[in-house]
Amino acid sequence: MEALGARLARELRAGDLVALDGELGAGKTTFTRGLGAGLGVRGAVTSPTFVLARTHPREAGGAPLVHVDAYRLSSALELGDLDIDWPGSIVVVEWGAGKLDGVADDWLQLAIERPHGGEAESDAEPRTVTITGHGPRWAGLDLAPAG
């Protein structure tokens, strides 16, 4: 998940929105940690569960990464009420399903599934990630893994 985040970081720019959905432990924060590393943000990327949103400035300047945990939010209206510089930031929203209407015209949706059953689950288990682009920003962009 970290490698996927770092790879996707190369495609992102100010104003981009990435929505992450998947059950607890699916790898949403791990993905965002890799995205932060790929963007060169300062400090550790951790879950913003209790603060709702955390801004991570970039070492070399440029659009900061804003990491949002929308689990406790009930609507797009509440998400829109957060004090986020949407056009000037790269925003990642965990638990964003159904909460992006009216917030942005373009976004990437990542649905993350992890395997179940058998031995104890771990971060090393493969995930299935379905990436869907919404809006003209993402039309025609090929995010399939190389090779």
mmCIF file of C-alpha atoms in Angstrom:
data_model
loop_
_atom_site.group_PDB
_atom_site.id
_atom_site.type_symbol
_atom_site.label_atom_id
_atom_site.label_comp_id
_atom_site.label_asym_id
_atom_site.label_seq_id
_atom_site.Cartn_x
_atom_site.Cartn_y
_atom_site.Cartn_z
ATOM 1 C CA MET A 1 0.000 0.000 0.000
ATOM 2 C CA GLU A 2 2.882 2.361 0.742
ATOM 3 C CA ALA A 3 4.415 1.699 -2.678
ATOM 4 C CA LEU A 4 1.097 2.421 -4.386
ATOM 5 C CA GLY A 5 0.801 5.692 -2.457
ATOM 6 C CA ALA A 6 4.322 6.736 -3.423
ATOM 7 C CA ARG A 7 3.613 5.896 -7.076
ATOM 8 C CA LEU A 8 0.367 7.851 -7.126
ATOM 9 C CA ALA A 9 2.107 10.861 -5.541
ATOM 10 C CA ARG A 10 3.860 11.471 -8.882
ATOM 11 C CA GLU A 11 0.466 12.096 -10.532
ATOM 12 C CA LEU A 12 -0.988 14.507 -7.973
ATOM 13 C CA ARG A 13 -1.047 18.293 -7.901
ATOM 14 C CA ALA A 14 -2.733 21.091 -5.959
ATOM 15 C CA GLY A 15 -6.505 20.735 -6.020
ATOM 16 C CA ASP A 16 -6.509 16.948 -6.332
ATOM 17 C CA LEU A 17 -8.747 14.875 -4.097
ATOM 18 C CA VAL A 18 -8.277 11.183 -3.316
ATOM 19 C CA ALA A 19 -11.009 9.255 -1.503
ATOM 20 C CA LEU A 20 -10.077 6.033 0.284
ATOM 21 C CA ASP A 21 -12.592 3.411 1.290
ATOM 22 C CA GLY A 22 -12.124 0.046 2.925
ATOM 23 C CA GLU A 23 -12.741 -1.622 6.232
ATOM 24 C CA LEU A 24 -10.653 -1.024 9.343
ATOM 25 C CA GLY A 25 -7.146 -2.304 8.712
ATOM 26 C CA ALA A 26 -7.516 -2.276 4.921
ATOM 27 C CA GLY A 27 -4.488 -0.008 4.483
ATOM 28 C CA LYS A 28 -5.934 3.493 4.057
ATOM 29 C CA THR A 29 -3.472 5.172 6.413
ATOM 30 C CA THR A 30 -0.606 3.000 5.131
ATOM 31 C CA PHE A 31 -1.417 4.175 1.600
ATOM 32 C CA THR A 32 -1.458 7.790 2.792
ATOM 33 C CA ARG A 33 1.889 7.308 4.551
ATOM 34 C CA GLY A 34 3.387 6.188 1.218
ATOM 35 C CA LEU A 35 1.727 9.106 -0.559
ATOM 36 C CA GLY A 36 3.254 11.476 1.986
ATOM 37 C CA ALA A 37 6.688 9.924 1.476
ATOM 38 C CA GLY A 38 6.293 10.270 -2.293
ATOM 39 C CA LEU A 39 5.320 13.917 -1.902
ATOM 40 C CA GLY A 40 8.181 14.586 0.515
ATOM 41 C CA VAL A 41 6.089 15.794 3.437
ATOM 42 C CA ARG A 42 7.573 16.769 6.782
ATOM 43 C CA GLY A 43 6.840 14.614 9.799
ATOM 44 C CA ALA A 44 5.045 11.334 10.250
ATOM 45 C CA VAL A 45 1.752 10.640 8.502
ATOM 46 C CA THR A 46 -0.595 9.124 11.079
ATOM 47 C CA SER A 47 -4.345 8.664 11.230
ATOM 48 C CA PRO A 48 -6.180 11.944 11.909
ATOM 49 C CA THR A 49 -9.063 10.092 13.605
ATOM 50 C CA PHE A 50 -9.362 12.409 16.593
ATOM 51 C CA VAL A 51 -8.484 15.697 14.879
ATOM 52 C CA LEU A 52 -10.449 14.926 11.661
ATOM 53 C CA ALA A 53 -7.857 16.607 9.416
ATOM 54 C CA ARG A 54 -4.098 17.018 9.564
ATOM 55 C CA THR A 55 -2.010 19.156 7.204
ATOM 56 C CA HIS A 56 1.461 17.940 6.214
ATOM 57 C CA PRO A 57 3.672 20.624 4.602
ATOM 58 C CA ARG A 58 6.152 19.461 1.989
ATOM 59 C CA GLU A 59 9.901 19.728 2.549
ATOM 60 C CA ALA A 60 10.531 21.362 -0.832
ATOM 61 C CA GLY A 61 7.398 23.516 -0.793
ATOM 62 C CA GLY A 62 4.378 23.081 -2.996
ATOM 63 C CA ALA A 63 0.878 21.897 -2.248
ATOM 64 C CA PRO A 64 0.651 20.359 1.217
ATOM 65 C CA LEU A 65 -0.955 16.993 1.867
ATOM 66 C CA VAL A 66 -4.168 17.251 3.883
ATOM 67 C CA HIS A 67 -5.184 13.923 5.420
ATOM 68 C CA VAL A 68 -8.838 13.722 6.492
ATOM 69 C CA ASP A 69 -10.600 10.991 8.457
ATOM 70 C CA ALA A 70 -14.311 11.372 7.618
ATOM 71 C CA TYR A 71 -15.450 8.345 9.616
ATOM 72 C CA ARG A 72 -17.271 10.494 12.188
ATOM 73 C CA LEU A 73 -18.676 12.901 9.593
ATOM 74 C CA SER A 74 -22.176 12.275 8.308
ATOM 75 C CA SER A 75 -22.287 14.252 5.067
ATOM 76 C CA ALA A 76 -20.526 16.230 2.358
ATOM 77 C CA LEU A 77 -21.724 19.364 4.136
ATOM 78 C CA GLU A 78 -19.700 18.504 7.247
ATOM 79 C CA LEU A 79 -16.681 17.648 5.110
ATOM 80 C CA GLY A 80 -17.040 20.966 3.293
ATOM 81 C CA ASP A 81 -17.152 22.784 6.649
ATOM 82 C CA LEU A 82 -13.616 21.699 7.535
ATOM 83 C CA ASP A 83 -11.117 24.532 7.161
ATOM 84 C CA ILE A 84 -9.288 23.024 4.177
ATOM 85 C CA ASP A 85 -7.646 24.895 1.328
ATOM 86 C CA TRP A 86 -9.121 22.523 -1.279
ATOM 87 C CA PRO A 87 -7.652 24.239 -4.381
ATOM 88 C CA GLY A 88 -4.217 24.721 -2.808
ATOM 89 C CA SER A 89 -3.780 21.255 -1.294
ATOM 90 C CA ILE A 90 -3.645 17.589 -2.174
ATOM 91 C CA VAL A 91 -6.455 16.138 -0.056
ATOM 92 C CA VAL A 92 -6.854 12.495 0.957
ATOM 93 C CA VAL A 93 -10.158 11.565 2.600
ATOM 94 C CA GLU A 94 -10.456 8.257 4.408
ATOM 95 C CA TRP A 95 -14.037 6.960 4.661
ATOM 96 C CA GLY A 96 -15.093 9.337 1.872
ATOM 97 C CA ALA A 97 -17.853 7.240 0.257
ATOM 98 C CA GLY A 98 -21.019 9.295 -0.123
ATOM 99 C CA LYS A 99 -19.399 12.394 1.350
ATOM 100 C CA LEU A 100 -17.864 14.054 -1.713
ATOM 101 C CA ASP A 101 -20.944 15.380 -3.528
ATOM 102 C CA GLY A 102 -20.468 19.099 -4.065
ATOM 103 C CA VAL A 103 -16.994 19.110 -2.531
ATOM 104 C CA ALA A 104 -15.177 18.537 -5.826
ATOM 105 C CA ASP A 105 -15.889 17.904 -9.498
ATOM 106 C CA ASP A 106 -12.903 15.577 -9.888
ATOM 107 C CA TRP A 107 -11.513 12.943 -7.557
ATOM 108 C CA LEU A 108 -9.874 9.549 -7.451
ATOM 109 C CA GLN A 109 -11.716 6.832 -5.584
ATOM 110 C CA LEU A 110 -9.670 3.954 -4.171
ATOM 111 C CA ALA A 111 -11.642 0.987 -2.871
ATOM 112 C CA ILE A 112 -9.308 -1.224 -0.831
ATOM 113 C CA GLU A 113 -10.121 -4.834 -0.019
ATOM 114 C CA ARG A 114 -8.037 -7.142 2.099
ATOM 115 C CA PRO A 115 -8.224 -10.930 2.296
ATOM 116 C CA HIS A 116 -10.008 -12.642 5.161
ATOM 117 C CA GLY A 117 -9.817 -15.974 6.881
ATOM 118 C CA GLY A 118 -7.012 -18.303 7.774
ATOM 119 C CA GLU A 119 -4.096 -17.011 9.782
ATOM 120 C CA ALA A 120 -3.920 -13.625 11.483
ATOM 121 C CA GLU A 121 -4.100 -10.765 9.026
ATOM 122 C CA SER A 122 -1.069 -8.550 8.511
ATOM 123 C CA ASP A 123 0.062 -5.471 6.623
ATOM 124 C CA ALA A 124 2.069 -7.795 4.344
ATOM 125 C CA GLU A 125 -1.050 -9.449 2.919
ATOM 126 C CA PRO A 126 -1.895 -8.416 -0.629
ATOM 127 C CA ARG A 127 -4.764 -6.000 -1.081
ATOM 128 C CA THR A 128 -7.071 -5.541 -4.024
ATOM 129 C CA VAL A 129 -7.335 -1.872 -4.934
ATOM 130 C CA THR A 130 -9.873 -0.604 -7.422
ATOM 131 C CA ILE A 131 -9.077 2.916 -8.655
ATOM 132 C CA THR A 132 -11.868 4.912 -10.259
ATOM 133 C CA GLY A 133 -11.393 8.396 -11.657
ATOM 134 C CA HIS A 134 -14.279 10.851 -11.446
ATOM 135 C CA GLY A 135 -14.425 13.974 -13.614
ATOM 136 C CA PRO A 136 -12.384 15.301 -16.513
ATOM 137 C CA ARG A 137 -9.139 15.598 -14.493
ATOM 138 C CA TRP A 138 -8.817 11.817 -14.433
ATOM 139 C CA ALA A 139 -10.209 10.966 -17.868
ATOM 140 C CA GLY A 140 -7.705 8.865 -19.793
ATOM 141 C CA LEU A 141 -5.164 8.555 -16.979
ATOM 142 C CA ASP A 142 -3.754 5.030 -16.868
ATOM 143 C CA LEU A 143 -2.956 4.011 -13.310
ATOM 144 C CA ALA A 144 -2.367 0.341 -14.076
ATOM 145 C CA PRO A 145 0.820 -1.068 -12.539
ATOM 146 C CA ALA A 146 3.842 -1.049 -14.846
ATOM 147 C CA GLY A 147 5.067 -4.386 -16.181
#
